[in-house]
PDB file of C-alpha atoms in Angstrom:
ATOM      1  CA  UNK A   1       0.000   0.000   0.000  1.00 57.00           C
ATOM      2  CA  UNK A   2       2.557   2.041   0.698  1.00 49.00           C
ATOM      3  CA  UNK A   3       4.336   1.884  -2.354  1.00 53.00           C
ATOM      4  CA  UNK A   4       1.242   1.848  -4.823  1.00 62.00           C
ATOM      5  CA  UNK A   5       0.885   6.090  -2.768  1.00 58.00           C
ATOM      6  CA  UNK A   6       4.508   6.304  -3.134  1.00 61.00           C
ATOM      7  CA  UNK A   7       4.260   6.069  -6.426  1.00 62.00           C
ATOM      8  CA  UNK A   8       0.681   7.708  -7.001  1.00 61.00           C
ATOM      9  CA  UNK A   9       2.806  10.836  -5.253  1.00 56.00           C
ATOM     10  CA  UNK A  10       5.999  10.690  -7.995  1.00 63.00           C
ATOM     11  CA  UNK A  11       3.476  11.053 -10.739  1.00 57.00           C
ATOM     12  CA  UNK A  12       1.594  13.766  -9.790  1.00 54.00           C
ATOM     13  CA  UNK A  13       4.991  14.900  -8.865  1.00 51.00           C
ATOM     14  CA  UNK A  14       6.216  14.438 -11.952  1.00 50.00           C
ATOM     15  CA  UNK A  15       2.724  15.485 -14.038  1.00 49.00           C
ATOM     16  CA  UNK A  16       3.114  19.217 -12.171  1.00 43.00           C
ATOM     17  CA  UNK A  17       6.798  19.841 -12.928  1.00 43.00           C
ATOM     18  CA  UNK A  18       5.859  18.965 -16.325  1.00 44.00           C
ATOM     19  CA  UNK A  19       2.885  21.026 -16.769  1.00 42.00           C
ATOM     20  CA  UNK A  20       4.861  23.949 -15.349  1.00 43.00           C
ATOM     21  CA  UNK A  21       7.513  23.745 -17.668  1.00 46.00           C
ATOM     22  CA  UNK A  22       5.556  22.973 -20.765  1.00 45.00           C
ATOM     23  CA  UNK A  23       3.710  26.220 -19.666  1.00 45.00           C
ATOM     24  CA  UNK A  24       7.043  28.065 -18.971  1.00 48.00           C
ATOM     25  CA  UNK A  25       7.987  27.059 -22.627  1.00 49.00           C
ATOM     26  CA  UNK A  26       4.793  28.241 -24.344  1.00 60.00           C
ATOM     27  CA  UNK A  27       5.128  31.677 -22.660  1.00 65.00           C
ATOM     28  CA  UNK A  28       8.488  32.291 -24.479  1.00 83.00           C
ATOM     29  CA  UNK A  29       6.782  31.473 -27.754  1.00 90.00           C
ATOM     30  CA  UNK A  30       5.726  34.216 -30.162  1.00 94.00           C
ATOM     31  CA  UNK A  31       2.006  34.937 -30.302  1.00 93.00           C
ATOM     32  CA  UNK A  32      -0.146  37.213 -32.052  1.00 94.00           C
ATOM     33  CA  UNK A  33       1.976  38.578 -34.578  1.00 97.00           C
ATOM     34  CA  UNK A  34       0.723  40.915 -37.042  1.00 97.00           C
ATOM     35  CA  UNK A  35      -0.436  39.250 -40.577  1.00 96.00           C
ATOM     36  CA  UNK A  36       1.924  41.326 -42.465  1.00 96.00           C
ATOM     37  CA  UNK A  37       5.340  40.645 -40.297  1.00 98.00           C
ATOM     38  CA  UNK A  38       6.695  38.556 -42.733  1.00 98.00           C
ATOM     39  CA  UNK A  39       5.192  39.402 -46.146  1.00 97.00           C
ATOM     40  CA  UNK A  40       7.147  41.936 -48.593  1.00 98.00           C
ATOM     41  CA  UNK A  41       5.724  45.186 -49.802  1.00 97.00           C
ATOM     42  CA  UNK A  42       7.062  48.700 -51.395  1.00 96.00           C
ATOM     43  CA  UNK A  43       8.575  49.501 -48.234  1.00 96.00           C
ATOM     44  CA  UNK A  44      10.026  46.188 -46.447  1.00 98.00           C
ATOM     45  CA  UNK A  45      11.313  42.863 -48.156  1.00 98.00           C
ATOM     46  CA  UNK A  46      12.136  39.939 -45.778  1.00 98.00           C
ATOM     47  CA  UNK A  47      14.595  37.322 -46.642  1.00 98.00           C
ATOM     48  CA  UNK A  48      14.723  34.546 -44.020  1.00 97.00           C
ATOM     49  CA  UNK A  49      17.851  32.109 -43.450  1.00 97.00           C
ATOM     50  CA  UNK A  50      19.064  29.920 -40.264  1.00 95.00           C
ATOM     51  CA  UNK A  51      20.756  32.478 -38.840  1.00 97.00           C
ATOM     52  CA  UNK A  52      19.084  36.040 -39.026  1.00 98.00           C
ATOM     53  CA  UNK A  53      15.979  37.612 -40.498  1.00 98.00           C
ATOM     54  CA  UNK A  54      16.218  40.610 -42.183  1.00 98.00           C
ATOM     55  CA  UNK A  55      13.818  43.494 -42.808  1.00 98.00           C
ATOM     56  CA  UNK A  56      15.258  45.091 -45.711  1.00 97.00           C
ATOM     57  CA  UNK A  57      14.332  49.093 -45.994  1.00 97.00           C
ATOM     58  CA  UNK A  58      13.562  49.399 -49.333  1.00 95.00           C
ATOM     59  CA  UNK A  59      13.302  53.022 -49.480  1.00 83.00           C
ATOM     60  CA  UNK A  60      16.388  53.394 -47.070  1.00 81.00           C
ATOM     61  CA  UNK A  61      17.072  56.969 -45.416  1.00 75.00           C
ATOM     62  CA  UNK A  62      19.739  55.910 -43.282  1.00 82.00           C
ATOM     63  CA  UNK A  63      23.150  54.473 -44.082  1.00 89.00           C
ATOM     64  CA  UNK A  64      22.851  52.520 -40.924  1.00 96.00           C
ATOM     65  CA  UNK A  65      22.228  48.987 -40.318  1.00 98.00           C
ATOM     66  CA  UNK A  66      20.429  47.502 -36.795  1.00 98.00           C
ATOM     67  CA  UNK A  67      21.831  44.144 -35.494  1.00 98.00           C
ATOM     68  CA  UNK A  68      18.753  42.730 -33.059  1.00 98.00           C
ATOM     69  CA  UNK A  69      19.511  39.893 -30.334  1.00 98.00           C
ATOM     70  CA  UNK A  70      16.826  38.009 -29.158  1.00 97.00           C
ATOM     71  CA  UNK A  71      15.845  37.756 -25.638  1.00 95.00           C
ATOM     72  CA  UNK A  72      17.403  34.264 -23.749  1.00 90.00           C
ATOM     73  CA  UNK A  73      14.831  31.309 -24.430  1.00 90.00           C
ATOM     74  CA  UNK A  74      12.444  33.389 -26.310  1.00 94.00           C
ATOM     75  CA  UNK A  75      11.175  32.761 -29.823  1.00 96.00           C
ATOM     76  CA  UNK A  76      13.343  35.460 -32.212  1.00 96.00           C
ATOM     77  CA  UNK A  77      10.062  35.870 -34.310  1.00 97.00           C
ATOM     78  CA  UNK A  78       8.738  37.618 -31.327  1.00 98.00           C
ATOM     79  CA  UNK A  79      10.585  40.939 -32.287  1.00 98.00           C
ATOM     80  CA  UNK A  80       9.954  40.515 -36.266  1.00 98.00           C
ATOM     81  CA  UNK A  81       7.020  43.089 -35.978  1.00 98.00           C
ATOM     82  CA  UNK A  82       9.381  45.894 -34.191  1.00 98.00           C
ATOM     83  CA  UNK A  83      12.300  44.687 -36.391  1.00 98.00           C
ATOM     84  CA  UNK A  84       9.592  45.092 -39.033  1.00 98.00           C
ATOM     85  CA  UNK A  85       8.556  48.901 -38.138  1.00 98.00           C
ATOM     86  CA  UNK A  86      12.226  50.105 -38.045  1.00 98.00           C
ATOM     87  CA  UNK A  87      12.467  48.865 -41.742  1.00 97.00           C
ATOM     88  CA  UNK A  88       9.427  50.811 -42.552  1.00 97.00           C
ATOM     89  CA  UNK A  89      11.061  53.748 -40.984  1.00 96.00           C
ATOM     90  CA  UNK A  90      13.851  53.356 -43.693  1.00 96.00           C
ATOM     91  CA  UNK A  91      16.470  51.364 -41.702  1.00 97.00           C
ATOM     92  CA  UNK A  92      17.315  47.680 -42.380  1.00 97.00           C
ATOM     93  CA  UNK A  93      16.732  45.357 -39.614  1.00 98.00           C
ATOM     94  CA  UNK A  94      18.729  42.083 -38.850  1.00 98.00           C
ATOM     95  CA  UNK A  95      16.928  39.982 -36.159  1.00 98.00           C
ATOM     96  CA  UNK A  96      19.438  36.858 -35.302  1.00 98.00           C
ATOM     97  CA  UNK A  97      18.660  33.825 -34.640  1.00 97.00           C
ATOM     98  CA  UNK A  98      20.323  32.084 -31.446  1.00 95.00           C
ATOM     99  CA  UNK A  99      21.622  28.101 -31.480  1.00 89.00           C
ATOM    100  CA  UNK A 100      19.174  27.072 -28.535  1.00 85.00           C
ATOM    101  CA  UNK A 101      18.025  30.629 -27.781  1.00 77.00           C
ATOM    102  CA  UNK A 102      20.710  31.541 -25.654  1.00 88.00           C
ATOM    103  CA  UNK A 103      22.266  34.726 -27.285  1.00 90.00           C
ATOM    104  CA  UNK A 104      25.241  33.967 -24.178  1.00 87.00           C
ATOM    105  CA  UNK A 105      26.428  30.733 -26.454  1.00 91.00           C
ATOM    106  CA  UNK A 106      26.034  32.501 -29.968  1.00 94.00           C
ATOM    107  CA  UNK A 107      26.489  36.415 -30.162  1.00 96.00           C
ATOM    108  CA  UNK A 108      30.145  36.116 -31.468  1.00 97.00           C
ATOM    109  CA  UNK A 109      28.757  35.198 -34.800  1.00 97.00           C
ATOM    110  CA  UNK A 110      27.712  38.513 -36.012  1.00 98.00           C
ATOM    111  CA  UNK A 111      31.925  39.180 -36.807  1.00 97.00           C
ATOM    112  CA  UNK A 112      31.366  36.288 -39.301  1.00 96.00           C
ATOM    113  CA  UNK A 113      27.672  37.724 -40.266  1.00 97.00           C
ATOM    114  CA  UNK A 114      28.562  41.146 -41.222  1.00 97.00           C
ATOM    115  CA  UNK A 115      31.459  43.125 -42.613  1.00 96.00           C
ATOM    116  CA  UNK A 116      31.007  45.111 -39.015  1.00 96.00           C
ATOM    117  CA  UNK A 117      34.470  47.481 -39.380  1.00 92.00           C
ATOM    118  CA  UNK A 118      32.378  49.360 -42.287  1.00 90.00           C
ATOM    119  CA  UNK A 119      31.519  51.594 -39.199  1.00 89.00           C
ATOM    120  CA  UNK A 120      27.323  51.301 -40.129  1.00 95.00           C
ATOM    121  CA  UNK A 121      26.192  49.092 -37.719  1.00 98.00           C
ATOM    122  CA  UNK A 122      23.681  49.582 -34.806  1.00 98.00           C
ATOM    123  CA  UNK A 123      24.044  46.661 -32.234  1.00 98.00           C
ATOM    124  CA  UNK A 124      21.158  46.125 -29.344  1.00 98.00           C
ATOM    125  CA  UNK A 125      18.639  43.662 -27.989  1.00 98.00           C
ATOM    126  CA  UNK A 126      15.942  42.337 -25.442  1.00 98.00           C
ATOM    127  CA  UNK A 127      16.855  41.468 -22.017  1.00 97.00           C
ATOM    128  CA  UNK A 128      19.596  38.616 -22.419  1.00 96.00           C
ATOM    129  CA  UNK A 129      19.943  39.801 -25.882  1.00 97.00           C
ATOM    130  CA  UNK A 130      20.540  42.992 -24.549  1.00 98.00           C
ATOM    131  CA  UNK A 131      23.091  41.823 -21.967  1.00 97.00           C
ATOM    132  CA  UNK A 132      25.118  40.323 -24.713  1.00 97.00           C
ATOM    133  CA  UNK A 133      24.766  43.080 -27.146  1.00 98.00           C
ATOM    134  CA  UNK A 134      26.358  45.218 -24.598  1.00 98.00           C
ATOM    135  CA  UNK A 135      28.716  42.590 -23.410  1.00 97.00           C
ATOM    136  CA  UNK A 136      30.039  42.502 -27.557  1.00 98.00           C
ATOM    137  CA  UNK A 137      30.316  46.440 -27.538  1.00 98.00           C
ATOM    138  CA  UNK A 138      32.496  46.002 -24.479  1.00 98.00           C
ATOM    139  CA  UNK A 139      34.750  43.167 -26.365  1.00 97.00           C
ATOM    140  CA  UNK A 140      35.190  45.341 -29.435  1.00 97.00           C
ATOM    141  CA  UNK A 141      36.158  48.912 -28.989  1.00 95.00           C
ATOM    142  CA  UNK A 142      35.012  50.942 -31.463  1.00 94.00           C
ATOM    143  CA  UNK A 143      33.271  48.377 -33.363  1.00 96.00           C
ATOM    144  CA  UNK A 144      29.768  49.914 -33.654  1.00 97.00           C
ATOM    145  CA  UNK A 145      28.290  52.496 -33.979  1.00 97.00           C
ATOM    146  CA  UNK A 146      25.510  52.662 -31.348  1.00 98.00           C
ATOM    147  CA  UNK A 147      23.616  50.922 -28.409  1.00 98.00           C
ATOM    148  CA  UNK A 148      20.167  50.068 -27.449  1.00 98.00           C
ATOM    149  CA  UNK A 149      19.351  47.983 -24.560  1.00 98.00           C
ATOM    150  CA  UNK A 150      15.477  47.109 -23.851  1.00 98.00           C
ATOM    151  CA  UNK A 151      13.816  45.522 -20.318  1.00 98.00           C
ATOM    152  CA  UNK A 152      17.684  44.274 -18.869  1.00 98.00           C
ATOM    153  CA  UNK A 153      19.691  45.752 -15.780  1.00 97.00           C
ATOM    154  CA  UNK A 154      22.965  44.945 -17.615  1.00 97.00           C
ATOM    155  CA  UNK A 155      25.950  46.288 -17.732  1.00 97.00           C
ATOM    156  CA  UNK A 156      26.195  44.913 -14.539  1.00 94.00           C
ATOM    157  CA  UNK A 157      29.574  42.629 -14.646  1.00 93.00           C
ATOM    158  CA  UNK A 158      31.538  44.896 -16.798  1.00 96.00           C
ATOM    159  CA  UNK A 159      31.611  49.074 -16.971  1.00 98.00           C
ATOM    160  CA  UNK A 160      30.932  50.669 -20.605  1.00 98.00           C
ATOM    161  CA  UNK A 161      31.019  54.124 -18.612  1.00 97.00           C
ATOM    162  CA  UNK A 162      34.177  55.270 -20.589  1.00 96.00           C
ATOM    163  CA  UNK A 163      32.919  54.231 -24.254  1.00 95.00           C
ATOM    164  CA  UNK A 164      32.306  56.662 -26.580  1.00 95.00           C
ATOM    165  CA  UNK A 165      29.507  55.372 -28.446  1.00 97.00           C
ATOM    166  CA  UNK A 166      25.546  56.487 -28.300  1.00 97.00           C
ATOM    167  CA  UNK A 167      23.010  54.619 -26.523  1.00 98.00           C
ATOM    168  CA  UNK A 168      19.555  54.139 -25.257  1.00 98.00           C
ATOM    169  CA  UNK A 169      18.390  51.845 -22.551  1.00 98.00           C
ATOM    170  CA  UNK A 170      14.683  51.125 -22.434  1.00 98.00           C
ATOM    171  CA  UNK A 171      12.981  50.066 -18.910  1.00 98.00           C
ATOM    172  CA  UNK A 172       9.774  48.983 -18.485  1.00 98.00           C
ATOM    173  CA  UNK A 173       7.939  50.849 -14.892  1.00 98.00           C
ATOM    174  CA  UNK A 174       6.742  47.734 -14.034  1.00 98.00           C
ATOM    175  CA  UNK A 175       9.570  44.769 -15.098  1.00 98.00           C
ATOM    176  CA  UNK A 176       9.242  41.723 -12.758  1.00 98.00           C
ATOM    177  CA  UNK A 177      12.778  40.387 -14.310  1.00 96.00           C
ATOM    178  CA  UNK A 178      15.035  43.491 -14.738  1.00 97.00           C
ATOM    179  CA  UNK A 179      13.229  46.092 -11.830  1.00 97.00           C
ATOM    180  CA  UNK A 180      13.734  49.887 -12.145  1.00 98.00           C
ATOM    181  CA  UNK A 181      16.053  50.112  -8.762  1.00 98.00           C
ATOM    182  CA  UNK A 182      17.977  47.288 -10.546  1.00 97.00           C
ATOM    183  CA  UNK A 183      18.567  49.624 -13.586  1.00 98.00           C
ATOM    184  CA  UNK A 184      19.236  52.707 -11.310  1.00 97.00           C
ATOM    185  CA  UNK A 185      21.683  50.467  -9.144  1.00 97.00           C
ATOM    186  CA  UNK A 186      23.860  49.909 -12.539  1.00 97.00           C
ATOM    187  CA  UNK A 187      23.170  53.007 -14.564  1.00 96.00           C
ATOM    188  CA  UNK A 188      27.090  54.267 -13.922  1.00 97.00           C
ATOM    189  CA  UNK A 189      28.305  51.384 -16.000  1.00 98.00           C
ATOM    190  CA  UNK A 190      26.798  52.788 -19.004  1.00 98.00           C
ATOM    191  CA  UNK A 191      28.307  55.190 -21.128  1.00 97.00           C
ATOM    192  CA  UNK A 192      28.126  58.595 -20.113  1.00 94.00           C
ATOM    193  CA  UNK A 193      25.773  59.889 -23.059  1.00 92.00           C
ATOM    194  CA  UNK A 194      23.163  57.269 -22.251  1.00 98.00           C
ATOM    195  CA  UNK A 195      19.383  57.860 -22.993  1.00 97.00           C
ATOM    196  CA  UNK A 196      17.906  56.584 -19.967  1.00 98.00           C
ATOM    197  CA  UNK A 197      14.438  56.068 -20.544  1.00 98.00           C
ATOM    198  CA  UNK A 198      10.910  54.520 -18.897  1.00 98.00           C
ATOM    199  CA  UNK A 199       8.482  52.874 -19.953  1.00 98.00           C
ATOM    200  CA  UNK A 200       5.327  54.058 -18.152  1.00 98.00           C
ATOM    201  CA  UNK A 201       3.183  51.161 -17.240  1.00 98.00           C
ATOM    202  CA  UNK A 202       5.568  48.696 -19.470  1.00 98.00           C
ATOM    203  CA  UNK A 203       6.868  45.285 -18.332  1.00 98.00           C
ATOM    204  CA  UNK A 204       9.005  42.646 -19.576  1.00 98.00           C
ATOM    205  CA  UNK A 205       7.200  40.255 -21.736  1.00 98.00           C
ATOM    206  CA  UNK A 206       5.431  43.146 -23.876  1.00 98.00           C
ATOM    207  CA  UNK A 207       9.004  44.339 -25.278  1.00 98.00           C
ATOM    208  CA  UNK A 208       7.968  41.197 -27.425  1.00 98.00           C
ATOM    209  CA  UNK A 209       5.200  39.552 -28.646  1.00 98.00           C
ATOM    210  CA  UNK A 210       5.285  36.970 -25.990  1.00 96.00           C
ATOM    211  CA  UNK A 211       3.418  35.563 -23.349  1.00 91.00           C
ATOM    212  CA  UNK A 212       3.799  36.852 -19.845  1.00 92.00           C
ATOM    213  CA  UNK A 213       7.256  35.736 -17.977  1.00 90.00           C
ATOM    214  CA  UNK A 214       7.614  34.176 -14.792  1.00 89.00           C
ATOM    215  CA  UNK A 215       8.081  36.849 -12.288  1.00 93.00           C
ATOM    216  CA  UNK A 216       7.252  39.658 -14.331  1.00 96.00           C
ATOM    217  CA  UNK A 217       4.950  41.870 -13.533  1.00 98.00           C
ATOM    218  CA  UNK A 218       1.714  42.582 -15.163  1.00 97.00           C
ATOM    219  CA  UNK A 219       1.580  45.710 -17.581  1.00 98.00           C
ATOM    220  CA  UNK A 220      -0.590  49.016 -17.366  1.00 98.00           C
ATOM    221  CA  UNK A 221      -0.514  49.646 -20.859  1.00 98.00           C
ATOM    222  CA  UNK A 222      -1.597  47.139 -23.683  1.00 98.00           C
ATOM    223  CA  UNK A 223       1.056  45.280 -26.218  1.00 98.00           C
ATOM    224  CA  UNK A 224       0.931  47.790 -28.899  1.00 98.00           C
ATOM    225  CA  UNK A 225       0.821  50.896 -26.917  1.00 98.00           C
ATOM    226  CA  UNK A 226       4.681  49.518 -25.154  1.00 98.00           C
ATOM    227  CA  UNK A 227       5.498  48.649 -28.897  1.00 98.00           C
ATOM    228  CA  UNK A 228       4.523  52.164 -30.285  1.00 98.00           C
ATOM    229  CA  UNK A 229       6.296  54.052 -27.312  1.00 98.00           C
ATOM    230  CA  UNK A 230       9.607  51.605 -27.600  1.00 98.00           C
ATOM    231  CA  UNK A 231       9.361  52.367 -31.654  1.00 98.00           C
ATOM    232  CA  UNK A 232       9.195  55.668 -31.093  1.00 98.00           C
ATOM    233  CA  UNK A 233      12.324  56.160 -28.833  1.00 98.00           C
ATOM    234  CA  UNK A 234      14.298  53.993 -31.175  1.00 98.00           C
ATOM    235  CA  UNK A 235      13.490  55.396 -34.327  1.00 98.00           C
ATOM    236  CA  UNK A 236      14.051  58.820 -32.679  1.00 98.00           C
ATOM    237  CA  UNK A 237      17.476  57.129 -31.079  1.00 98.00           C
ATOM    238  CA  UNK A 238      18.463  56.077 -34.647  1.00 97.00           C
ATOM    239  CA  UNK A 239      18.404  58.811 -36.647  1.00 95.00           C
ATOM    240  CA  UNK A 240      19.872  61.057 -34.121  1.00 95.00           C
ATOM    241  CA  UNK A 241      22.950  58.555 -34.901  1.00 95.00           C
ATOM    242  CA  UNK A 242      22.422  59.067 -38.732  1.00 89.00           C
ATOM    243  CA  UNK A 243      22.712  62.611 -38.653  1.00 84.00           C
ATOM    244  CA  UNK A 244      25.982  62.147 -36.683  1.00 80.00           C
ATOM    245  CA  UNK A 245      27.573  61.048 -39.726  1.00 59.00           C
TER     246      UNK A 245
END
């Protein structure tokens, strides 16, 4: 008897931690994309491939390039439609594509990706994708040509704070995973001429189009109202770099 509840316990052991983590896997899934996010028109062309997607400006006004890391674990088609707007804004997009999703094990790639010392590139991301972004600025001096971080508290482990280079960070009011007195406790390590700004009502999960994330916190403002606002500041953020030149 004692066995036969022994072993009615290990399954419903077992049948929880796998509903939890099938459910933790679905939430990092893209959802509710936009019909159009992948279809070409007279102002974006996507061309797919196993290691990036790219959102090709066809009318381009700017000479720059973005470079867009995914968030860790997250599906990368959950940042096509924002990759998608910048293109329609005139500036080609390249989302990449992570070996398991974990932009830690795969962000070196890009040097074999892109011709990167032709000075045009724009590197940035989501949350781990942001962390490594920043991390890659931080390996290569002078490499690019601007930074934008969304919904992370990194630099954390390393100090950017004497880089010359433009950047944005992006934090969501209400971010269960990277919190706002996380980003103010690591805001010296960014460069000096950072563009620190919040989200109002924002989270975590809605700087994609994914479900919502363990821990994070539920939003005050709907999906497309944190996308427009995050478009916005970037598009804004990029061609401030263009007219640099």
């Amino acid at each position: 008897m004692k066995v036969k509840k022994r072993n009615i316990f290990r399954l419903i052991w077992f049948s929880l931690v796998a509903i939890f983590f099938i459910w933790q896997w679905t939430t990092y899934q893209s959802r509710n994309l936009p019909e159009d996010t992948f279809k070409n028109d007279n102002k974006v062309s996507v061309e797919q491939s196993s290691d990036k997607i790219t959102f090709l400006a066809n009318n381009s006004r700017n000479q720059n390039e973005i470079i867009f890391f995914q968030g860790g674990l997250t599906d990368p088609k959950a940042y096509a439609p924002i990759c998608r707007e910048i293109a329609k804004n005139g500036i080609t997009c390249h989302l990449i594509k992570m070996n398991w999703r974990m932009p830690q094990w795969d962000y070196k790639k890009i040097k074999t990706m892109f011709n990167l010392k032709n000075g045009k590139y724009i590197i940035g991301g989501h949350s781990q994708g942001a962390k490594m972004a920043s991390q890659f600025v931080y390996e290569n001096t002078g490499l690019m040509k601007g930074l934008f971080l969304l919904g992370t508290s990194h630099p954390r482990d390393f100090d950017l704070s004497d880089r010359s280079i433009s950047t944005i960070k992006l934090y969501g009011e209400l971010d269960g995973l990277a919190s706002v007195s996380e980003v103010m406790e690591n805001k010296n390590k960014l460069p000096k001429n950072t563009d620190l700004i919040e989200i109002k009502g924002g989270n975590h999960s809605q700087f994609g189009y994914l479900g919502k994330l363990l821990t994070d916190n539920a939003s005050e403002i709907d999906l497309d109202e944190q996308q427009r606002l995050t478009l916005d500041k970037l598009i804004v953020f990029f061609h401030k770099i263009d007219n640099e030149k």
